[in-house]
Short mmCIF file of C-alpha atoms and ligand atoms in Angstrom, two decimals:
data_model
loop_
_atom_site.label_atom_id
_atom_site.label_comp_id
_atom_site.label_asym_id
_atom_site.label_seq_id
_atom_site.Cartn_x
_atom_site.Cartn_y
_atom_site.Cartn_z
CA MET A 1 6.55 -11.58 20.03
CA GLN A 2 10.36 -11.80 19.75
CA THR A 3 11.64 -12.80 16.28
CA LYS A 4 14.82 -12.11 14.57
CA PHE A 5 13.72 -8.83 13.28
CA HIS A 6 11.04 -7.67 15.54
CA LEU A 7 10.39 -4.22 16.30
CA THR A 8 11.99 -3.25 19.94
CA SER A 9 9.76 -1.97 22.38
CA GLU A 10 10.84 1.37 21.87
CA GLN A 11 9.97 1.13 18.23
CA GLN A 12 6.71 -0.33 19.07
CA ALA A 13 5.86 2.69 21.46
CA GLN A 14 7.11 4.96 18.73
CA PHE A 15 4.76 3.12 16.17
CA ARG A 16 1.93 3.22 18.50
CA ARG A 17 2.29 7.07 19.17
CA ASP A 18 3.22 8.26 15.54
CA GLY A 19 1.35 5.44 13.52
CA TYR A 20 4.35 4.99 11.47
CA ILE A 21 8.02 3.61 11.93
CA GLY A 22 11.06 3.52 9.51
CA PRO A 23 12.33 3.69 6.84
CA PHE A 24 14.27 0.78 7.52
CA ASP A 25 17.14 -0.92 5.00
CA LEU A 26 16.15 -3.95 3.02
CA HIS A 27 18.20 -3.90 -0.15
CA ASP A 28 21.21 -2.11 -0.88
CA ARG A 29 20.79 0.87 -3.16
CA ASP A 30 22.84 -0.39 -5.95
CA SER A 31 21.10 -4.12 -6.16
CA MET A 32 17.88 -2.36 -5.96
CA ARG A 33 18.48 -0.09 -8.81
CA GLU A 34 19.90 -2.97 -10.95
CA LYS A 35 16.69 -5.10 -9.89
CA TYR A 36 14.36 -2.27 -10.76
CA ASN A 37 15.40 -2.50 -14.49
CA SER A 38 14.24 -6.12 -14.67
CA LEU A 39 11.11 -5.43 -12.74
CA ARG A 40 9.89 -2.94 -15.20
CA ALA A 41 9.76 -5.58 -17.88
CA ASP A 42 8.09 -8.01 -15.45
CA LEU A 43 5.32 -5.41 -14.39
CA TYR A 44 4.66 -5.06 -18.16
CA ASP A 45 4.31 -8.68 -18.67
CA ARG A 46 0.85 -9.94 -17.55
CA GLU A 47 1.03 -13.57 -18.76
CA TYR A 48 0.77 -14.87 -15.07
CA ALA A 49 -1.14 -11.65 -13.71
CA ILE A 50 -4.36 -12.67 -11.88
CA TYR A 51 -6.33 -9.94 -13.00
CA ASP A 52 -7.19 -9.53 -16.90
CA LEU A 53 -6.57 -5.75 -17.32
CA PRO A 54 -5.07 -3.59 -20.17
CA ASN A 55 -1.45 -2.22 -19.56
CA ASP A 56 -3.07 1.15 -19.32
CA SER A 57 -5.36 0.37 -16.65
CA PRO A 58 -4.61 2.17 -13.18
CA LEU A 59 -4.80 -1.20 -11.52
CA VAL A 60 -2.01 -2.97 -13.29
CA GLY A 61 0.22 -2.84 -10.13
CA TYR A 62 -2.40 -4.61 -8.02
CA ASP A 63 -1.59 -7.96 -6.43
CA ARG A 64 1.63 -8.58 -8.67
CA HIS A 65 3.13 -10.59 -5.64
CA LEU A 66 0.83 -13.23 -6.94
CA ASP A 67 2.75 -13.36 -10.15
CA ILE A 68 6.31 -11.69 -9.82
CA ASP A 69 8.55 -13.82 -7.83
CA PHE A 70 10.73 -10.90 -6.42
CA PHE A 71 7.43 -9.38 -4.96
CA SER A 72 6.34 -13.08 -3.89
CA MET A 73 9.44 -13.02 -1.72
CA HIS A 74 9.27 -9.56 -0.82
CA ILE A 75 6.02 -9.81 0.86
CA GLU A 76 7.01 -12.47 3.11
CA HIS A 77 10.64 -11.49 3.88
CA PRO A 78 11.74 -11.84 7.30
CA ARG A 79 12.73 -8.37 7.74
CA ILE A 80 9.39 -7.13 6.96
CA VAL A 81 7.25 -9.70 8.33
CA ASP A 82 8.89 -10.05 11.78
CA LYS A 83 8.25 -6.46 12.21
CA VAL A 84 4.48 -6.62 11.22
CA VAL A 85 4.03 -9.74 13.55
CA SER A 86 5.36 -7.33 16.46
CA ILE A 87 2.44 -4.93 15.48
CA LEU A 88 -0.48 -7.39 14.49
CA GLY A 89 0.25 -10.45 16.29
CA PRO A 90 1.29 -14.13 15.20
CA ASN A 91 -1.16 -14.59 12.49
CA VAL A 92 -0.62 -12.21 9.50
CA CYS A 93 -2.04 -12.16 5.79
CA CYS A 94 -0.77 -9.94 3.00
CA TRP A 95 -4.29 -9.11 1.26
CA ARG A 96 -3.07 -6.63 -1.32
CA SER A 97 -0.19 -5.31 -2.95
CA GLU A 98 0.06 -2.18 -5.19
CA THR A 99 2.66 -0.37 -7.11
CA PHE A 100 2.65 3.48 -7.23
CA PRO A 101 4.60 5.09 -9.95
CA LYS A 102 4.94 8.95 -10.15
CA TYR A 103 6.57 9.79 -13.50
CA PRO A 104 8.29 13.02 -13.84
CA GLY A 105 5.47 15.72 -13.67
CA ASP A 106 2.80 13.60 -12.14
CA GLU A 107 0.76 15.17 -9.63
CA GLY A 108 1.28 14.18 -5.81
CA THR A 109 -1.41 11.72 -3.85
CA ASP A 110 -4.09 13.57 -2.00
CA TRP A 111 -4.02 13.38 1.99
CA HIS A 112 -6.27 10.50 2.80
CA GLN A 113 -6.90 7.49 5.46
CA ALA A 114 -8.14 3.94 4.71
CA ASP A 115 -10.11 2.00 7.07
CA THR A 116 -12.19 -0.29 5.09
CA PHE A 117 -10.53 0.38 1.71
CA GLY A 118 -13.95 0.93 0.26
CA HIS A 119 -13.27 4.44 -0.73
CA ALA A 120 -13.49 3.97 -4.34
CA SER A 121 -15.21 0.66 -5.01
CA GLY A 122 -18.19 1.73 -2.54
CA THR A 123 -17.81 -1.50 -0.69
CA PRO A 124 -15.57 -2.50 2.27
CA GLN A 125 -12.59 -4.75 1.22
CA ILE A 126 -11.63 -5.79 4.59
CA ARG A 127 -13.70 -6.38 7.70
CA TRP A 128 -12.09 -6.62 11.16
CA PRO A 129 -14.00 -9.11 13.86
CA GLN A 130 -16.86 -7.47 15.59
CA HIS A 131 -15.15 -6.87 18.83
CA SER A 132 -12.11 -5.08 17.19
CA THR A 133 -12.13 -1.09 18.07
CA PHE A 134 -9.77 -0.89 15.16
CA GLY A 135 -9.63 -1.25 11.43
CA GLY A 136 -7.28 -0.46 8.47
CA ALA A 137 -4.10 -2.46 7.33
CA ILE A 138 -0.64 -2.43 8.02
CA THR A 139 1.15 -0.85 4.74
CA VAL A 140 4.73 -1.39 4.20
CA TRP A 141 5.89 0.86 1.45
CA THR A 142 9.25 0.14 -0.10
CA ALA A 143 10.99 2.58 -2.45
CA LEU A 144 11.96 0.82 -5.68
CA THR A 145 13.69 4.03 -6.70
CA ALA A 146 14.74 7.05 -4.68
CA ALA A 147 11.76 8.81 -3.10
CA THR A 148 12.90 12.48 -2.59
CA GLU A 149 11.02 15.72 -2.00
CA GLU A 150 11.53 16.20 -5.66
CA THR A 151 10.56 12.83 -6.86
CA GLY A 152 7.23 12.60 -4.81
CA CYS A 153 7.92 11.05 -1.66
CA LEU A 154 5.41 10.23 0.98
CA ARG A 155 4.15 12.41 3.48
CA PHE A 156 2.76 11.69 7.10
CA ILE A 157 1.08 13.50 9.71
CA PRO A 158 2.20 11.79 12.92
CA GLY A 159 -0.19 10.71 15.44
CA THR A 160 -3.25 10.86 12.99
CA HIS A 161 -3.88 7.13 12.68
CA GLU A 162 -6.67 6.82 15.40
CA GLU A 163 -9.38 9.24 14.28
CA MET A 164 -10.70 8.86 10.77
CA HIS A 165 -11.83 12.32 9.18
CA TYR A 166 -12.93 10.29 5.96
CA ASP A 167 -15.99 8.37 5.53
CA GLU A 168 -15.21 5.84 2.98
CA SER A 169 -19.06 4.75 2.49
CA ILE A 170 -19.84 8.29 1.16
CA GLY A 171 -18.75 7.28 -2.53
CA MET A 172 -16.69 9.56 -4.89
CA SER A 173 -16.86 9.73 -8.76
CA PHE A 174 -14.10 8.51 -11.00
CA ASP A 175 -12.93 11.16 -13.64
CA PRO A 176 -9.53 10.29 -15.60
CA ASN A 177 -9.60 13.73 -16.94
CA SER A 178 -8.96 15.23 -13.42
CA VAL A 179 -5.62 13.76 -13.40
CA ASN A 180 -2.56 15.95 -13.08
CA VAL A 181 -4.59 19.07 -13.59
CA ILE A 182 -5.90 20.27 -10.09
CA GLU A 183 -4.21 22.32 -7.21
CA LYS A 184 -5.32 21.75 -3.79
CA GLY A 185 -3.75 24.29 -1.19
CA GLY A 186 -1.00 25.48 -3.81
CA VAL A 187 0.09 21.70 -4.45
CA ARG A 188 -0.77 19.57 -7.66
CA ARG A 189 -2.44 16.50 -6.26
CA GLY A 190 -5.25 14.01 -6.61
CA PHE A 191 -6.55 10.57 -5.97
CA PHE A 192 -5.97 8.74 -9.34
CA GLY A 193 -8.83 10.16 -10.73
CA TYR A 194 -10.74 10.60 -7.56
CA ASP A 195 -11.02 13.67 -5.15
CA TYR A 196 -10.70 12.27 -1.90
CA ARG A 197 -11.82 15.52 -0.23
CA ASN A 198 -15.18 14.42 -1.25
CA LEU A 199 -15.18 11.87 1.75
CA GLN A 200 -14.55 14.28 4.46
CA LYS A 201 -16.85 14.05 7.35
CA ASP A 202 -16.52 17.57 8.01
CA ALA A 203 -16.60 19.72 4.73
CA ASP A 204 -14.28 22.37 6.50
CA PHE A 205 -11.84 19.96 7.72
CA VAL A 206 -8.24 20.86 6.34
CA PRO A 207 -5.26 18.33 7.26
CA ASP A 208 -2.72 20.01 9.39
CA GLU A 209 -0.18 20.18 6.57
CA GLY A 210 2.09 22.39 8.96
CA SER A 211 2.89 19.29 11.28
CA ALA A 212 3.52 16.67 8.13
CA VAL A 213 6.89 15.11 7.87
CA SER A 214 8.30 14.02 4.58
CA ILE A 215 9.46 10.36 4.28
CA VAL A 216 12.77 10.59 2.31
CA MET A 217 13.72 7.08 1.35
CA GLU A 218 16.77 5.40 -0.66
CA PRO A 219 16.10 2.73 -3.28
CA GLY A 220 15.73 -0.61 -1.13
CA GLN A 221 14.11 1.06 2.15
CA PHE A 222 10.78 0.58 3.50
CA VAL A 223 8.40 2.45 5.94
CA ILE A 224 5.56 0.82 8.09
CA PHE A 225 2.27 2.83 8.78
CA TRP A 226 -1.20 2.28 9.58
CA SER A 227 -3.42 2.73 6.54
CA THR A 228 -5.44 5.22 8.85
CA LEU A 229 -2.73 7.57 9.28
CA MET A 230 -3.09 10.67 7.42
CA HIS A 231 -1.01 10.29 4.49
CA ALA A 232 -0.03 11.86 1.15
CA SER A 233 2.62 12.16 -1.42
CA LEU A 234 4.39 15.05 -3.16
CA PRO A 235 4.21 15.79 -6.97
CA ASN A 236 7.07 14.51 -8.99
CA VAL A 237 8.97 17.83 -10.31
CA THR A 238 11.82 16.37 -11.86
CA LEU A 239 12.30 15.89 -15.67
CA ARG A 240 13.23 12.29 -15.61
CA ASP A 241 13.08 10.67 -12.39
CA THR A 242 10.47 7.98 -11.87
CA ARG A 243 9.62 7.33 -8.44
CA ILE A 244 8.01 4.08 -7.69
CA GLY A 245 6.77 2.46 -4.45
CA PHE A 246 5.72 -0.79 -3.81
CA ALA A 247 2.86 -1.01 -1.11
CA ALA A 248 2.27 -4.30 0.59
CA ARG A 249 -0.84 -4.33 3.01
CA TYR A 250 -1.16 -6.89 6.05
CA VAL A 251 -3.87 -7.58 8.43
CA PRO A 252 -4.35 -10.08 11.17
CA CYS A 253 -5.82 -13.52 9.81
CA ASP A 254 -9.18 -13.16 11.51
CA VAL A 255 -9.82 -10.09 9.30
CA VAL A 256 -12.12 -11.02 6.40
CA VAL A 257 -11.01 -9.88 3.03
CA TYR A 258 -13.48 -8.91 0.29
CA PRO A 259 -16.46 -10.06 2.53
CA ASP A 260 -19.21 -11.20 0.08
CA THR A 261 -17.43 -9.99 -3.10
CA ASP A 262 -16.23 -11.55 -6.32
CA LEU A 263 -15.99 -8.53 -8.35
CA VAL A 264 -14.36 -5.11 -7.37
CA GLU A 265 -15.02 -1.96 -9.72
CA GLU A 266 -12.56 0.94 -9.03
CA TYR A 267 -10.70 3.44 -11.02
CA GLY A 268 -12.54 2.69 -14.06
CA SER A 269 -11.33 -0.88 -14.08
CA GLU A 270 -12.90 -4.35 -12.85
CA LEU A 271 -11.07 -7.03 -10.86
CA LYS A 272 -12.30 -10.56 -11.29
CA LEU A 273 -11.60 -12.19 -7.77
CA ASN A 274 -11.49 -16.01 -9.32
CA LYS A 275 -7.97 -16.24 -8.98
CA TYR A 276 -7.34 -14.19 -5.93
CA GLY A 277 -6.37 -15.22 -2.34
CA VAL A 278 -4.77 -14.01 0.60
CA VAL A 279 -1.10 -15.04 1.40
CA VAL A 280 -0.53 -16.17 4.96
CA VAL A 281 3.07 -14.95 5.86
CA ALA A 282 2.93 -15.73 9.55
CA GLY A 283 0.93 -18.22 11.70
CA THR A 284 -2.33 -20.01 10.74
CA GLY A 285 -5.16 -18.60 8.30
CA ASN A 286 -8.94 -18.27 8.44
CA SER A 287 -11.07 -20.58 6.64
CA ALA A 288 -13.31 -17.45 5.75
CA ASN A 289 -10.52 -16.30 3.46
CA ARG A 290 -9.41 -18.07 0.26
CA GLU A 291 -5.73 -18.45 0.69
CA VAL A 292 -2.86 -18.77 -1.99
CA LEU A 293 -0.18 -21.33 -1.37
CA VAL A 294 1.79 -21.24 -4.71
CA SER A 295 2.14 -17.97 -7.03
CA ASN A 296 1.06 -18.29 -10.56
CA ARG A 297 4.71 -18.63 -11.72
CA GLY A 298 5.16 -21.22 -9.34
CA TYR A 299 6.94 -19.63 -6.27
CA LYS A 300 5.90 -21.59 -3.35
CA PHE A 301 4.67 -19.26 -0.37
CA ARG A 302 6.27 -19.98 3.01
CA GLN A 303 3.74 -22.16 4.93
CA PRO A 304 3.36 -22.14 8.92
O1 AKG B 1 2.73 6.35 -3.12
C1 AKG B 1 1.88 7.21 -3.00
O2 AKG B 1 2.04 8.29 -3.46
C2 AKG B 1 0.61 6.81 -2.14
C3 AKG B 1 0.67 5.59 -1.41
C4 AKG B 1 -0.55 5.27 -0.63
O3 AKG B 1 -1.38 6.08 -0.44
C5 AKG B 1 -0.41 3.92 0.25
O4 AKG B 1 0.50 3.04 0.04
O5 AKG B 1 -1.41 3.67 0.85
FE1 FE2 B 2 -2.78 5.09 1.16
#
């Protein structure tokens, strides 16, 4: 598809080979820095948030594109959506967004791959049509603050997106006391209270970190990757620099989101889906998914 900000055919080939592409520029560094200051207050204010959660829940950053206008506009920004359309085709939904803060001293994120996204809740959160040979989602991860090797940037193992080393149906147990205390291969890392190694299909599997790359990003840049790409992040070893990423997840609209689910339990919290819907960011939706047309604060999503 030729759209204003589509990926070139070279970029598409690179994406198919590596499983990621970027970083790309979206906001300039200074305006992103300034915006981040007001976003911190917006994130704390849950008046219009769709989930009823205490501010210390690990899920407070879920789906804030449905109540914070900056994120509502962000997920359908043409510079992002045009690129996602060149990967997924003309009908695209945003089904999830998440903030990923790493505060000074925080551990990194474990190596992982996500196909059904049921790894923590135990139930698949997305279901591709039956004929598809593939699953997962496209994640667009935007740096709201600088992501460096010191603040905890993402790490990818290029070309690993077509073979799953984890079985998300195995189930993991949640232990909030395990956060920030466990070292794996000499690096302090975990999966927000879970240990992703428990989902390994082969207990002896070790990710090939020797071929990993660090994705260093300026505030306001974004990177695009398959959720099935082997990815992780480094610990934040700084004393005062928070690193925070905003991940928006996209699928073709024929993917069914939260099949047969109206309550999700993961990371020690509960999400009631009564106000939830996908946002169609390009083309047309699918009657199997509830769609949100207007954000809780009144921002109207672009309609095809
Ligand atoms: O930001 C991180 O540390 C992890 C991000 C991640 O796993 C994702 O966006 O899928
Ligand atoms: Fe991830």
